[in-house]
């Protein structure tokens, strides 16, 4: 990875732009470590989630999905030792909770929900 994840112009304003682009991140890390300079690379999302620290903290976990099998989702960022944690769930299917929302939040009757179903306005993609 090259040092190019910064906002445009930031490195130049700091006088570092041309210099930092002469080496890869791993090279700069080795140089900084050799001189005992505190540092850390700026990681993209993919790199951050595959980082050893993120893996050890289980920041990405696999959960069963109704139609896709095992899917990877973000884990819990904050955990309290000794506190029970509800299991993580996969994201819902498209429209999976539509009837419940119409019923609970918008006070739709069962007749109104059935009519929407019959017209194909809800429950698309849920297999109902």
mmCIF file of C-alpha atoms in Angstrom:
data_model
loop_
_atom_site.group_PDB
_atom_site.id
_atom_site.type_symbol
_atom_site.label_atom_id
_atom_site.label_comp_id
_atom_site.label_asym_id
_atom_site.label_seq_id
_atom_site.Cartn_x
_atom_site.Cartn_y
_atom_site.Cartn_z
ATOM 1 C CA UNK A 1 0.000 0.000 0.000
ATOM 2 C CA UNK A 2 1.314 3.417 -0.912
ATOM 3 C CA UNK A 3 0.769 6.451 1.258
ATOM 4 C CA UNK A 4 -2.133 7.867 -0.698
ATOM 5 C CA UNK A 5 -5.065 7.513 1.677
ATOM 6 C CA UNK A 6 -4.713 11.047 3.029
ATOM 7 C CA UNK A 7 -7.008 13.875 2.004
ATOM 8 C CA UNK A 8 -5.659 15.731 -1.014
ATOM 9 C CA UNK A 9 -3.044 18.307 -0.120
ATOM 10 C CA UNK A 10 -2.513 17.321 3.534
ATOM 11 C CA UNK A 11 0.923 15.776 3.030
ATOM 12 C CA UNK A 12 1.985 18.639 0.781
ATOM 13 C CA UNK A 13 0.939 21.253 3.337
ATOM 14 C CA UNK A 14 3.016 19.385 5.912
ATOM 15 C CA UNK A 15 5.954 19.267 3.520
ATOM 16 C CA UNK A 16 5.842 15.459 3.385
ATOM 17 C CA UNK A 17 4.057 14.684 0.136
ATOM 18 C CA UNK A 18 6.911 14.055 -2.283
ATOM 19 C CA UNK A 19 9.101 12.432 0.364
ATOM 20 C CA UNK A 20 6.540 9.928 1.695
ATOM 21 C CA UNK A 21 5.610 8.787 -1.790
ATOM 22 C CA UNK A 22 9.168 7.541 -2.390
ATOM 23 C CA UNK A 23 8.603 4.371 -0.308
ATOM 24 C CA UNK A 24 5.882 1.900 0.543
ATOM 25 C CA UNK A 25 4.203 1.894 3.964
ATOM 26 C CA UNK A 26 6.133 -1.217 5.086
ATOM 27 C CA UNK A 27 9.419 0.501 4.266
ATOM 28 C CA UNK A 28 8.480 3.604 6.267
ATOM 29 C CA UNK A 29 7.396 1.391 9.163
ATOM 30 C CA UNK A 30 10.769 -0.355 9.200
ATOM 31 C CA UNK A 31 12.617 2.985 9.154
ATOM 32 C CA UNK A 32 10.466 4.462 11.922
ATOM 33 C CA UNK A 33 10.755 1.308 14.055
ATOM 34 C CA UNK A 34 14.531 1.325 13.646
ATOM 35 C CA UNK A 35 14.576 4.847 15.091
ATOM 36 C CA UNK A 36 12.036 4.084 17.837
ATOM 37 C CA UNK A 37 9.503 6.557 16.420
ATOM 38 C CA UNK A 38 5.876 5.894 17.441
ATOM 39 C CA UNK A 39 3.769 5.381 14.339
ATOM 40 C CA UNK A 40 0.888 3.486 12.788
ATOM 41 C CA UNK A 41 -0.280 3.193 9.193
ATOM 42 C CA UNK A 42 -3.603 4.592 8.057
ATOM 43 C CA UNK A 43 -5.588 1.503 7.090
ATOM 44 C CA UNK A 44 -8.491 1.157 4.725
ATOM 45 C CA UNK A 45 -11.566 -0.771 5.850
ATOM 46 C CA UNK A 46 -10.426 -4.095 4.376
ATOM 47 C CA UNK A 47 -6.961 -3.803 5.946
ATOM 48 C CA UNK A 48 -8.363 -2.673 9.303
ATOM 49 C CA UNK A 49 -10.774 -5.590 9.531
ATOM 50 C CA UNK A 50 -8.120 -8.144 8.584
ATOM 51 C CA UNK A 51 -5.519 -6.656 10.965
ATOM 52 C CA UNK A 52 -4.256 -9.156 13.608
ATOM 53 C CA UNK A 53 -5.642 -6.983 16.411
ATOM 54 C CA UNK A 54 -9.114 -6.881 14.819
ATOM 55 C CA UNK A 55 -9.004 -10.650 14.305
ATOM 56 C CA UNK A 56 -7.990 -11.296 17.914
ATOM 57 C CA UNK A 57 -10.854 -9.054 19.120
ATOM 58 C CA UNK A 58 -13.278 -10.926 16.832
ATOM 59 C CA UNK A 59 -14.297 -7.730 15.052
ATOM 60 C CA UNK A 60 -15.498 -9.826 12.121
ATOM 61 C CA UNK A 61 -17.467 -12.979 12.879
ATOM 62 C CA UNK A 62 -19.425 -15.498 10.861
ATOM 63 C CA UNK A 63 -23.129 -15.962 11.501
ATOM 64 C CA UNK A 64 -25.644 -18.239 9.774
ATOM 65 C CA UNK A 65 -27.842 -16.571 7.161
ATOM 66 C CA UNK A 66 -31.198 -17.999 6.101
ATOM 67 C CA UNK A 67 -30.416 -18.078 2.385
ATOM 68 C CA UNK A 68 -26.685 -17.368 2.039
ATOM 69 C CA UNK A 69 -25.240 -19.808 4.564
ATOM 70 C CA UNK A 70 -22.431 -18.379 6.696
ATOM 71 C CA UNK A 71 -21.889 -14.632 6.258
ATOM 72 C CA UNK A 72 -19.302 -12.353 7.814
ATOM 73 C CA UNK A 73 -20.582 -9.454 9.926
ATOM 74 C CA UNK A 74 -18.996 -6.898 12.219
ATOM 75 C CA UNK A 75 -18.491 -8.118 15.767
ATOM 76 C CA UNK A 76 -19.168 -6.174 18.926
ATOM 77 C CA UNK A 77 -16.785 -3.211 19.357
ATOM 78 C CA UNK A 78 -17.376 -2.993 23.117
ATOM 79 C CA UNK A 79 -17.561 -5.940 25.489
ATOM 80 C CA UNK A 80 -17.883 -6.058 29.229
ATOM 81 C CA UNK A 81 -16.199 -9.042 30.911
ATOM 82 C CA UNK A 82 -18.738 -11.202 32.714
ATOM 83 C CA UNK A 83 -21.715 -9.602 30.977
ATOM 84 C CA UNK A 84 -23.848 -11.845 28.801
ATOM 85 C CA UNK A 85 -23.853 -10.915 25.131
ATOM 86 C CA UNK A 86 -26.804 -11.639 22.885
ATOM 87 C CA UNK A 87 -25.762 -13.671 19.852
ATOM 88 C CA UNK A 88 -25.164 -11.699 16.673
ATOM 89 C CA UNK A 89 -27.530 -12.266 13.788
ATOM 90 C CA UNK A 90 -27.216 -12.017 10.043
ATOM 91 C CA UNK A 91 -28.951 -9.126 8.275
ATOM 92 C CA UNK A 92 -32.609 -9.736 7.407
ATOM 93 C CA UNK A 93 -33.813 -10.695 3.981
ATOM 94 C CA UNK A 94 -35.325 -7.923 1.878
ATOM 95 C CA UNK A 95 -38.755 -7.225 3.351
ATOM 96 C CA UNK A 96 -38.422 -9.887 6.050
ATOM 97 C CA UNK A 97 -39.855 -7.655 8.792
ATOM 98 C CA UNK A 98 -42.197 -5.589 6.630
ATOM 99 C CA UNK A 99 -45.488 -7.060 7.910
ATOM 100 C CA UNK A 100 -44.343 -6.716 11.538
ATOM 101 C CA UNK A 101 -43.423 -3.059 10.997
ATOM 102 C CA UNK A 102 -46.695 -2.294 9.222
ATOM 103 C CA UNK A 103 -48.611 -3.976 12.029
ATOM 104 C CA UNK A 104 -46.691 -2.644 15.029
ATOM 105 C CA UNK A 105 -45.545 0.814 13.923
ATOM 106 C CA UNK A 106 -48.249 1.862 11.473
ATOM 107 C CA UNK A 107 -51.201 -0.060 12.959
ATOM 108 C CA UNK A 108 -52.086 -1.808 9.678
ATOM 109 C CA UNK A 109 -54.770 -4.450 10.021
ATOM 110 C CA UNK A 110 -54.221 -8.060 8.971
ATOM 111 C CA UNK A 111 -56.643 -7.413 6.082
ATOM 112 C CA UNK A 112 -54.576 -4.467 4.842
ATOM 113 C CA UNK A 113 -51.342 -6.474 5.091
ATOM 114 C CA UNK A 114 -52.952 -9.416 3.251
ATOM 115 C CA UNK A 115 -54.103 -7.051 0.484
ATOM 116 C CA UNK A 116 -50.580 -5.657 0.103
ATOM 117 C CA UNK A 117 -49.237 -9.216 -0.079
ATOM 118 C CA UNK A 118 -51.748 -10.189 -2.749
ATOM 119 C CA UNK A 119 -50.749 -7.176 -4.874
ATOM 120 C CA UNK A 120 -47.060 -8.088 -4.473
ATOM 121 C CA UNK A 121 -46.294 -4.831 -2.676
ATOM 122 C CA UNK A 122 -44.647 -6.543 0.303
ATOM 123 C CA UNK A 123 -42.747 -9.749 1.051
ATOM 124 C CA UNK A 124 -40.797 -9.683 -2.201
ATOM 125 C CA UNK A 125 -37.635 -11.710 -1.835
ATOM 126 C CA UNK A 126 -38.708 -13.375 1.419
ATOM 127 C CA UNK A 127 -40.232 -16.411 -0.246
ATOM 128 C CA UNK A 128 -43.630 -15.862 1.449
#
